[in-house]
Amino acid sequence: MISSLDVKQLYNKCDTSIFDFTTTDDLKPLKQPIGQVEAVEAVKFGTNIKQDGYNLFVMGTSGSGKHSIVSEFLKKKSKKENNISDWCYVNNFKNYQKPIVIKLKAGEAWQFKNDIDELIGLVKTILPSIFDSNEYRNDVEAINKKYVDKQSEIFLYLQEKAKEYEVSMNATYASRVTFVPIVDGKILSPEEFNAIDARKKKEIQKRMNEFESIVKEELRKVSQLNKSLQKELKSHDKKVTQQAVGSLIDEVKHKYKNNEKVVKYLDELQNDVIKHTQDFLPKADNMNLPPFMKDYYTPSFEKYEVNLFISHENNINAPVIYEDNPTYQNLIGKIEHVSQVGTLVTNFNMIKAGALHRANGGYLILDARKLLTQPFAYDELKRVLRSKEIRIESLAQQYSFITTTSLEPEPIPIDVKIVLIGERMLYYLLYQYDPDFKELFKVNVDFEDEMPRNEKNVKLYAQMIGNISKQDKLLPLTPQAVARVIEQSSRNISHSLKLSTHLRTLSDLLKEADYYSKELNHKAIEKKDIEKALTSQVQRKKRIQTKLYDLIDDGTIMIDLSGEKIGQINALTYISIGGHSFGSPSRITATTRIGKGEIIDIERKVELGGPIHSKGIMILSSYLGSKYANEIPLSLSASLVFEQSYGQIDGDSASSTELYALLSSLSGLAIKQNIAVTGSVNQFGEIQPIGGVNEKIEGFFDVCMKNDSKASYAVIIPKTNVKHLMLKDDVLKAVKAKKFAIYAVESIDEGIEVLTGVKASKVNDLVTKRVKELSLKVKEFYKSTHSEKN
């Protein structure tokens, strides 16, 4: 029979002699993340290649540190890059619904905005003073006098004509003319006119009509003169405004002469100022209005403002942006509205930038799960990456949810690397079902969950511990504390020859140990502080585990831990709930009888067994047939069940245990009940590795110690799981005291010897004999049945 494992095989202790520091404060900072060489290379490749579609999907388990590592890498890389620009939105004077975007060098946007604000401020100051000057008044008076003189000439001419036609004419400055006939030098009243004889009246009427025609013609000339006056006054105002603001605008144009779009915008701005000169002049009619009415009637100068859309005045390096809430609008920006007199209105100043705008020329980091759960966000991101431009559109407008007039801002070209961070399953699902994904996210960055545990990596791990303690302002760690953390790291991934790279778990442990260390006024985190933190973590989560063990201890859940039973065995189960994992024994029973070679899985029959568990049961049938009934029919039926199981069961880690129970039932040999078993089996009887081996062993150990701490117990595990053993100190002490044993087996034969204390060859002979007996009985049964029918 095989020997139990030595205590040295149960725990890979970290040798503190390899450390040459007093505390982790003595260690140099770690410059590169450990255990992530391939991931870092993938990030370098993805961020350096300039071809289309080479965006990154960073995947790994949650809390692996992928976000912080990638962010830190990008921030360092961005300091060497400055391919960024400032962006401003300005008014489109020809079509206000289509604002114009202006691209400027990084850091120039603020200056451009200030230049325009200063320009408009000067215009608002200079124009009123010029239009209120004596020179301007004299020019206007001269123009008015010229036209007044011409009008006077016209009216003098009409007066002469009135005398000629014997008419009394009265003219006003409103170009209204009234006239009445004169007879014998006397102005006739209506009564006198009516008293004139018909022939005389007809002559007077004729003169009056002729004179009226002359008046109409001359008044038309007066009207033309008035129009010409207004036109000349406007032309004069434009000329004065042009002279006043032209030099100011030319000065700004010269400053931005290399930017064609700025120069063109300034030309349009100048034309608009000239066109709306009166807006810059004080309105005498508004002076007596109440304050709230003055604001309403005062011309707005918002159209001359500059919307500082994206500005890098304080940072000219490539931006690294993380958008925590990647909604549609947070990604591409939005157009805000305000309510005025019951109507929603907007303008170019209300265009707001999104994360893609802020990351333009740099890197945008997004959480893949958050992105996919936001309506329209993922599809819009793909559209932007394909079109290489950001077009700000309102969803409500697109889908006609509202009819408010909105803006159509000019799109902004984009050059950005997208970094999606998420779980592996999301990557595989997107790659499988989204044809666009594989074209737009060609770089896969896969973060490792573990790394080899060798002396070099152990020293690097110590440096990483030092980094975290300094970064989070924790107490430094002693070498013994570092060693215990490293041992726990191996325990976390159930592998004595590897280390976990899960940074969140490590950071949480150090923070909790720091708390307990400071409670005891330690100057550094010691090993016992680490132990206290680990114990507290378990204590906070073990309520269900304790309740389950209590049920076993008081006999509610029936588990035999002493004596021997035929067809009954203790299996080791693994339970994980709410971040806490533990093991617990479970009774498996088997019965055999005459049948058709069928093994009945009761769990499967009642739909409590999963497909993997059912697969394991089928393997048992194959094993029994090939080993014990190779040349005869397997004429038995067997039933297997997890006793007192009321929930779903899956996995094949109990398949070897179930096979031992069947062999016990067939051979008639009893199984020792102080031994528990775990391990899956293949068709050839080889024991295969399983998961949760440490938790399973410790779970059975805790139940046994609670039952009778003076008795002896054992477990059987696959030999391939020995490298995964990192058992707690209580188990190690019990193994040293010969109170607990762990057997690592490679085959069913090795395991059955430990369980029964009988040589495997004898067990196999007994099973073979029983199988043949059942086959013979079946043969005799069918023979007698056939004879009776005849």
mmCIF file with all atom_site columns, C-alpha atoms in Angstrom, residues 96 113 124 167 272 462 476 510 552 582 691 694:
data_model
loop_
_atom_site.group_PDB
_atom_site.id
_atom_site.type_symbol
_atom_site.label_atom_id
_atom_site.label_alt_id
_atom_site.label_comp_id
_atom_site.label_asym_id
_atom_site.label_entity_id
_atom_site.label_seq_id
_atom_site.pdbx_PDB_ins_code
_atom_site.Cartn_x
_atom_site.Cartn_y
_atom_site.Cartn_z
_atom_site.occupancy
_atom_site.B_iso_or_equiv
_atom_site.pdbx_formal_charge
_atom_site.auth_seq_id
_atom_site.auth_comp_id
_atom_site.auth_asym_id
_atom_site.auth_atom_id
_atom_site.pdbx_PDB_model_num
ATOM 1  C CA . TYR A 1 96  ? -26.331 79.639  -37.690 1.00 0.00 ? 96  TYR A CA 1
ATOM 2  C CA . LYS A 1 113 ? -10.883 83.218  -27.520 1.00 0.00 ? 113 LYS A CA 1
ATOM 3  C CA . LYS A 1 124 ? -18.187 97.940  -28.686 1.00 0.00 ? 124 LYS A CA 1
ATOM 4  C CA . VAL A 1 167 ? -52.877 127.286 -57.414 1.00 0.00 ? 167 VAL A CA 1
ATOM 5  C CA . ASP A 1 272 ? -21.422 90.834  -39.844 1.00 0.00 ? 272 ASP A CA 1
ATOM 6  C CA . ALA A 1 462 ? 8.587   41.521  -2.504  1.00 0.00 ? 462 ALA A CA 1
ATOM 7  C CA . PRO A 1 476 ? 6.393   48.577  5.562   1.00 0.00 ? 476 PRO A CA 1
ATOM 8  C CA . LEU A 1 510 ? -1.934  44.510  2.963   1.00 0.00 ? 510 LEU A CA 1
ATOM 9  C CA . ILE A 1 552 ? -22.889 17.533  10.575  1.00 0.00 ? 552 ILE A CA 1
ATOM 10 C CA . PHE A 1 582 ? -14.798 25.841  1.707   1.00 0.00 ? 582 PHE A CA 1
ATOM 11 C CA . GLY A 1 691 ? -10.110 21.846  -8.162  1.00 0.00 ? 691 GLY A CA 1
ATOM 12 C CA . ASN A 1 694 ? -7.000  22.651  -0.216  1.00 0.00 ? 694 ASN A CA 1
#
